[in-house]
């Protein structure tokens, strides 16, 4: 799959404040989560990608084009910003329709596209109401509708799930998966890690304005060799299994719990390979096995730690 973003030594400064510093990263198509704590530089990165900011240093290409002040690229990308910027006296439909008209669509097509986009984000029953009467979640979905209405090739969404109730979050997550299945590329920034993990396993982690990690979550976890892997095993006789596991060279610690044991291993592949015959000899009766620190939240914590 070809790259959709290529940034090289990318930096953006706000007087004495460093928003982004010497970031080099390539991002391929599909859905990618852009992660980092507050103030890490995620929003600055996304604004550089959509041409809202000019780099202070370095270069960036999006879909092969320089994004700053590039009208050709603007037709191919949709941006759902974190901040609200509405004409509150307009209805949701009027707002999206007006933006489409400003982009060059005729009156009739602009109206049709606005209605379809608002229906797609679940605002069919409220699109004729004034935006200044919308809830936070409704405003969020309106921003998403305007980003999708022109049919972009790439959607860039900065914290798009913020302010949505649990049902609306599930609906928007489902929409993102549907869009990706239809061939659209998505860059989704979020601090809600389990919601990103429900969308994609491919992440870019930014911290203090620099690239901290990129790739599949499993790949990133394997690179964190200084952190032993945590494995939980449920067994009929966890004590006998613990005694057998302690003898393995790569096992560093074993902790017993009710009906289970937690194991730290420096070589999880070898552990998974050696566990079945070992458990069989010990007659421990394994009933469950899980790696408890390979999810996105654990990886994120390790990286920032």
Tab-separated table of C-alpha atoms in Angstrom:
chain	number	residue	atom	x	y	z
A	1	UNK	CA	0.000	0.000	0.000
A	2	UNK	CA	1.484	3.382	-0.957
A	3	UNK	CA	2.063	6.105	1.615
A	4	UNK	CA	-0.487	8.888	2.045
A	5	UNK	CA	1.707	11.058	4.290
A	6	UNK	CA	5.458	11.612	4.104
A	7	UNK	CA	6.989	14.039	6.611
A	8	UNK	CA	10.730	14.686	6.818
A	9	UNK	CA	12.314	16.661	9.681
A	10	UNK	CA	8.993	18.456	10.076
A	11	UNK	CA	8.893	21.253	12.643
A	12	UNK	CA	6.512	24.009	13.658
A	13	UNK	CA	7.341	26.720	16.180
A	14	UNK	CA	5.033	29.259	17.827
A	15	UNK	CA	7.558	31.963	18.794
A	16	UNK	CA	9.362	30.306	21.726
A	17	UNK	CA	7.013	27.320	21.914
A	18	UNK	CA	7.843	24.127	20.015
A	19	UNK	CA	4.667	22.614	18.579
A	20	UNK	CA	6.418	19.947	16.536
A	21	UNK	CA	10.140	19.221	16.284
A	22	UNK	CA	12.120	17.225	13.705
A	23	UNK	CA	9.369	14.694	13.029
A	24	UNK	CA	10.031	12.190	10.262
A	25	UNK	CA	7.298	9.649	9.537
A	26	UNK	CA	5.563	7.916	6.648
A	27	UNK	CA	1.961	6.788	6.965
A	28	UNK	CA	0.308	4.259	4.685
A	29	UNK	CA	-3.357	4.050	3.740
A	30	UNK	CA	-6.280	2.702	5.757
A	31	UNK	CA	-7.041	3.913	9.282
A	32	UNK	CA	-4.214	5.260	11.438
A	33	UNK	CA	-4.579	6.479	15.016
A	34	UNK	CA	-2.616	9.617	15.938
A	35	UNK	CA	-1.915	9.344	19.673
A	36	UNK	CA	-0.228	11.357	22.379
A	37	UNK	CA	-0.956	13.143	25.655
A	38	UNK	CA	-2.398	16.657	25.712
A	39	UNK	CA	0.102	19.138	24.330
A	40	UNK	CA	2.105	16.458	22.539
A	41	UNK	CA	1.770	18.098	19.113
A	42	UNK	CA	-1.021	15.994	17.586
A	43	UNK	CA	-3.197	18.933	16.542
A	44	UNK	CA	-0.200	20.830	15.165
A	45	UNK	CA	0.735	17.784	13.096
A	46	UNK	CA	-2.787	17.446	11.688
A	47	UNK	CA	-3.013	21.171	10.885
A	48	UNK	CA	0.241	20.881	8.948
A	49	UNK	CA	-1.158	17.902	7.040
A	50	UNK	CA	-4.305	19.740	5.947
A	51	UNK	CA	-2.452	22.926	4.996
A	52	UNK	CA	-3.773	25.076	7.826
A	53	UNK	CA	-0.205	25.789	8.965
A	54	UNK	CA	3.059	26.225	7.079
A	55	UNK	CA	6.049	24.232	8.398
A	56	UNK	CA	8.765	26.202	10.173
A	57	UNK	CA	11.248	23.590	9.000
A	58	UNK	CA	11.227	20.377	7.004
A	59	UNK	CA	8.776	19.094	4.427
A	60	UNK	CA	5.477	17.253	4.325
A	61	UNK	CA	3.582	15.649	1.454
A	62	UNK	CA	-0.021	14.486	1.645
A	63	UNK	CA	-1.279	12.306	-1.208
A	64	UNK	CA	1.913	13.352	-2.945
A	65	UNK	CA	1.242	17.103	-2.681
A	66	UNK	CA	2.519	19.994	-0.575
A	67	UNK	CA	-0.554	20.780	1.553
A	68	UNK	CA	-0.082	24.465	2.363
A	69	UNK	CA	-2.447	26.687	0.312
A	70	UNK	CA	-3.002	23.862	-2.164
A	71	UNK	CA	-6.527	23.998	-3.601
A	72	UNK	CA	-6.020	20.772	-5.510
A	73	UNK	CA	-5.331	18.897	-2.291
A	74	UNK	CA	-8.230	20.570	-0.449
A	75	UNK	CA	-10.634	18.903	-2.881
A	76	UNK	CA	-9.197	15.506	-1.942
A	77	UNK	CA	-9.129	15.786	1.841
A	78	UNK	CA	-11.714	16.402	4.555
A	79	UNK	CA	-10.819	17.952	7.913
A	80	UNK	CA	-12.840	17.608	11.105
A	81	UNK	CA	-11.111	20.019	13.526
A	82	UNK	CA	-11.089	19.800	17.293
A	83	UNK	CA	-12.297	23.379	17.729
A	84	UNK	CA	-15.807	24.564	16.897
A	85	UNK	CA	-16.132	27.189	14.153
A	86	UNK	CA	-19.778	27.648	13.142
A	87	UNK	CA	-22.193	30.291	11.988
A	88	UNK	CA	-24.620	29.553	14.786
A	89	UNK	CA	-27.611	31.219	13.149
A	90	UNK	CA	-27.537	28.657	10.317
A	91	UNK	CA	-29.090	25.223	10.480
A	92	UNK	CA	-26.837	22.184	10.207
A	93	UNK	CA	-27.944	21.658	6.622
A	94	UNK	CA	-27.411	25.320	5.710
A	95	UNK	CA	-23.933	25.281	7.250
A	96	UNK	CA	-22.720	22.211	5.370
A	97	UNK	CA	-24.425	23.367	2.186
A	98	UNK	CA	-22.758	26.800	2.413
A	99	UNK	CA	-19.311	25.250	2.760
A	100	UNK	CA	-19.983	23.091	-0.294
A	101	UNK	CA	-21.096	26.152	-2.270
A	102	UNK	CA	-17.877	27.932	-1.271
A	103	UNK	CA	-15.987	24.883	-2.563
A	104	UNK	CA	-17.571	25.279	-5.997
A	105	UNK	CA	-20.584	22.962	-5.945
A	106	UNK	CA	-23.821	24.133	-7.555
A	107	UNK	CA	-26.835	24.923	-5.377
A	108	UNK	CA	-28.752	21.714	-6.057
A	109	UNK	CA	-25.793	19.350	-5.677
A	110	UNK	CA	-24.599	21.174	-2.572
A	111	UNK	CA	-27.980	20.683	-0.911
A	112	UNK	CA	-28.125	16.991	-1.844
A	113	UNK	CA	-24.611	16.346	-0.578
A	114	UNK	CA	-25.265	18.236	2.664
A	115	UNK	CA	-28.410	16.238	3.367
A	116	UNK	CA	-26.677	12.918	2.616
A	117	UNK	CA	-23.699	13.752	4.807
A	118	UNK	CA	-25.848	14.817	7.760
A	119	UNK	CA	-27.958	11.692	7.422
A	120	UNK	CA	-24.817	9.610	7.390
A	121	UNK	CA	-23.676	11.015	10.744
A	122	UNK	CA	-27.102	10.589	12.324
A	123	UNK	CA	-28.448	14.163	12.193
A	124	UNK	CA	-31.365	13.573	9.829
A	125	UNK	CA	-33.857	14.659	12.486
A	126	UNK	CA	-32.015	17.849	13.469
A	127	UNK	CA	-30.445	19.181	10.280
A	128	UNK	CA	-32.997	22.022	9.942
A	129	UNK	CA	-32.436	23.261	13.501
A	130	UNK	CA	-30.095	26.207	14.229
A	131	UNK	CA	-26.596	25.155	15.196
A	132	UNK	CA	-26.538	27.468	18.228
A	133	UNK	CA	-29.137	25.134	19.754
A	134	UNK	CA	-27.072	22.003	19.150
A	135	UNK	CA	-25.468	19.945	21.905
A	136	UNK	CA	-21.706	19.302	21.916
A	137	UNK	CA	-22.246	15.897	20.318
A	138	UNK	CA	-24.458	17.326	17.576
A	139	UNK	CA	-21.885	19.999	16.763
A	140	UNK	CA	-19.239	17.297	16.611
A	141	UNK	CA	-21.276	15.299	14.122
A	142	UNK	CA	-21.924	18.439	12.058
A	143	UNK	CA	-18.171	19.010	11.770
A	144	UNK	CA	-17.771	15.423	10.650
A	145	UNK	CA	-20.548	15.845	8.058
A	146	UNK	CA	-18.869	18.898	6.483
A	147	UNK	CA	-15.592	16.964	6.287
A	148	UNK	CA	-17.287	14.114	4.398
A	149	UNK	CA	-19.813	15.928	2.228
A	150	UNK	CA	-17.540	16.473	-0.791
A	151	UNK	CA	-16.393	12.840	-0.897
A	152	UNK	CA	-12.728	13.148	0.121
A	153	UNK	CA	-10.022	10.587	-0.494
A	154	UNK	CA	-8.533	11.227	2.959
A	155	UNK	CA	-10.360	12.169	6.162
A	156	UNK	CA	-8.350	13.869	8.907
A	157	UNK	CA	-10.273	13.948	12.202
A	158	UNK	CA	-8.936	15.623	15.350
A	159	UNK	CA	-10.587	14.115	18.461
A	160	UNK	CA	-13.816	13.325	16.545
A	161	UNK	CA	-15.316	11.209	19.346
A	162	UNK	CA	-15.149	13.944	21.992
A	163	UNK	CA	-18.571	14.965	23.290
A	164	UNK	CA	-20.405	11.991	21.798
A	165	UNK	CA	-22.572	9.781	23.978
A	166	UNK	CA	-21.764	6.020	23.976
A	167	UNK	CA	-24.349	5.210	21.287
A	168	UNK	CA	-23.140	8.006	18.998
A	169	UNK	CA	-19.527	6.927	19.527
A	170	UNK	CA	-20.348	3.410	18.386
A	171	UNK	CA	-22.163	4.806	15.360
A	172	UNK	CA	-19.249	7.045	14.377
A	173	UNK	CA	-16.762	4.205	14.889
A	174	UNK	CA	-18.906	2.054	12.627
A	175	UNK	CA	-19.004	4.846	10.045
A	176	UNK	CA	-15.198	5.114	10.086
A	177	UNK	CA	-14.833	1.379	9.492
A	178	UNK	CA	-17.390	1.585	6.684
A	179	UNK	CA	-15.548	4.503	5.055
A	180	UNK	CA	-12.239	2.639	5.213
A	181	UNK	CA	-13.838	-0.465	3.712
A	182	UNK	CA	-15.031	1.747	0.860
A	183	UNK	CA	-11.466	2.889	0.113
A	184	UNK	CA	-11.184	6.119	2.097
A	185	UNK	CA	-8.048	6.746	4.179
A	186	UNK	CA	-8.466	8.067	7.723
A	187	UNK	CA	-6.180	9.739	10.246
A	188	UNK	CA	-7.949	9.837	13.614
A	189	UNK	CA	-6.506	11.669	16.598
A	190	UNK	CA	-7.774	10.640	20.017
A	191	UNK	CA	-6.771	10.301	23.654
A	192	UNK	CA	-9.397	7.555	24.231
A	193	UNK	CA	-7.109	4.634	23.570
A	194	UNK	CA	-9.585	1.760	23.631
A	195	UNK	CA	-11.727	3.552	21.044
A	196	UNK	CA	-8.758	3.911	18.702
A	197	UNK	CA	-7.918	0.254	19.261
A	198	UNK	CA	-11.447	-0.647	18.142
A	199	UNK	CA	-10.744	1.125	14.828
A	200	UNK	CA	-7.178	0.161	13.982
A	201	UNK	CA	-3.999	-1.431	15.260
A	202	UNK	CA	-1.812	0.998	13.285
A	203	UNK	CA	-0.736	3.998	15.343
A	204	UNK	CA	1.578	6.998	15.310
A	205	UNK	CA	2.562	8.151	18.803
A	206	UNK	CA	3.776	11.738	19.301
A	207	UNK	CA	5.224	13.047	22.561
A	208	UNK	CA	6.737	16.466	23.292
A	209	UNK	CA	6.578	17.358	19.621
A	210	UNK	CA	8.563	14.334	18.451
A	211	UNK	CA	7.768	10.955	16.975
A	212	UNK	CA	7.805	8.347	19.727
A	213	UNK	CA	6.660	5.271	17.779
A	214	UNK	CA	4.774	4.155	14.687
A	215	UNK	CA	3.498	0.853	13.334
A	216	UNK	CA	1.233	-1.967	14.398
A	217	UNK	CA	0.649	-2.093	18.154
A	218	UNK	CA	2.067	-5.630	18.316
A	219	UNK	CA	5.231	-4.556	16.483
A	220	UNK	CA	5.724	-1.591	18.801
A	221	UNK	CA	5.240	-3.806	21.867
A	222	UNK	CA	7.883	-6.262	20.640
A	223	UNK	CA	10.393	-3.413	20.364
A	224	UNK	CA	9.931	-2.563	24.047
A	225	UNK	CA	12.400	-5.237	25.073
A	226	UNK	CA	13.216	-3.565	28.410
A	227	UNK	CA	9.685	-4.350	29.583
A	228	UNK	CA	9.101	-8.083	30.243
A	229	UNK	CA	5.845	-9.369	28.808
A	230	UNK	CA	3.009	-10.014	31.229
A	231	UNK	CA	1.016	-13.219	30.693
A	232	UNK	CA	-1.950	-14.436	32.737
A	233	UNK	CA	-2.723	-18.160	32.740
A	234	UNK	CA	-5.895	-19.664	34.216
A	235	UNK	CA	-5.402	-23.226	35.405
A	236	UNK	CA	-7.012	-25.934	37.524
A	237	UNK	CA	-3.844	-26.183	39.621
A	238	UNK	CA	-1.993	-22.870	39.280
A	239	UNK	CA	0.498	-23.718	42.036
A	240	UNK	CA	1.834	-26.791	40.214
A	241	UNK	CA	2.027	-24.796	36.987
A	242	UNK	CA	3.881	-21.986	38.783
A	243	UNK	CA	6.473	-24.427	40.106
A	244	UNK	CA	7.058	-25.696	36.569
A	245	UNK	CA	7.220	-22.223	35.010
A	246	UNK	CA	9.822	-20.928	37.488
A	247	UNK	CA	12.341	-23.330	35.957
A	248	UNK	CA	12.100	-21.668	32.522
A	249	UNK	CA	15.142	-19.514	31.784
A	250	UNK	CA	13.175	-16.585	30.338
A	251	UNK	CA	10.642	-16.402	33.196
A	252	UNK	CA	11.526	-13.665	35.653
A	253	UNK	CA	8.615	-13.644	38.073
A	254	UNK	CA	5.507	-15.684	38.863
A	255	UNK	CA	2.614	-14.444	40.985
A	256	UNK	CA	-0.188	-16.709	42.152
A	257	UNK	CA	-3.816	-15.612	42.198
A	258	UNK	CA	-7.140	-17.391	42.718
A	259	UNK	CA	-7.331	-19.938	39.896
A	260	UNK	CA	-4.609	-18.213	37.884
A	261	UNK	CA	-1.026	-17.026	37.808
A	262	UNK	CA	0.699	-13.987	36.322
A	263	UNK	CA	4.029	-14.533	34.640
A	264	UNK	CA	6.742	-12.122	33.498
A	265	UNK	CA	8.794	-13.395	30.579
A	266	UNK	CA	11.545	-11.837	28.489
A	267	UNK	CA	10.725	-14.143	25.550
A	268	UNK	CA	6.980	-14.488	25.127
A	269	UNK	CA	7.217	-16.516	21.893
A	270	UNK	CA	9.335	-19.172	23.620
A	271	UNK	CA	6.987	-19.141	26.597
A	272	UNK	CA	3.914	-19.753	24.436
A	273	UNK	CA	5.771	-22.552	22.623
A	274	UNK	CA	6.983	-24.271	25.795
A	275	UNK	CA	3.842	-23.851	27.906
A	276	UNK	CA	1.624	-26.637	26.429
A	277	UNK	CA	4.035	-29.554	27.012
A	278	UNK	CA	5.074	-28.114	30.370
A	279	UNK	CA	1.449	-27.806	31.525
A	280	UNK	CA	0.728	-31.313	30.280
A	281	UNK	CA	3.580	-32.786	32.322
A	282	UNK	CA	2.496	-30.815	35.388
A	283	UNK	CA	-1.160	-31.836	34.830
A	284	UNK	CA	-2.130	-28.250	35.621
A	285	UNK	CA	-5.244	-28.113	33.433
A	286	UNK	CA	-4.951	-24.808	31.548
A	287	UNK	CA	-8.316	-23.154	30.826
A	288	UNK	CA	-7.265	-19.701	29.629
A	289	UNK	CA	-4.299	-17.668	28.436
A	290	UNK	CA	-3.906	-13.956	27.735
A	291	UNK	CA	-1.160	-11.392	27.315
A	292	UNK	CA	-2.258	-8.592	29.619
A	293	UNK	CA	0.097	-5.823	28.508
A	294	UNK	CA	0.030	-6.065	24.715
A	295	UNK	CA	-2.997	-3.817	24.233
A	296	UNK	CA	-2.760	-0.218	23.088
A	297	UNK	CA	-3.205	1.282	26.553
A	298	UNK	CA	-0.330	-0.722	28.022
A	299	UNK	CA	1.940	0.033	25.055
A	300	UNK	CA	1.097	3.747	25.319
A	301	UNK	CA	1.918	3.771	29.027
A	302	UNK	CA	5.232	2.000	28.429
A	303	UNK	CA	6.201	4.459	25.703
A	304	UNK	CA	5.441	7.538	27.797
A	305	UNK	CA	7.057	5.992	30.852
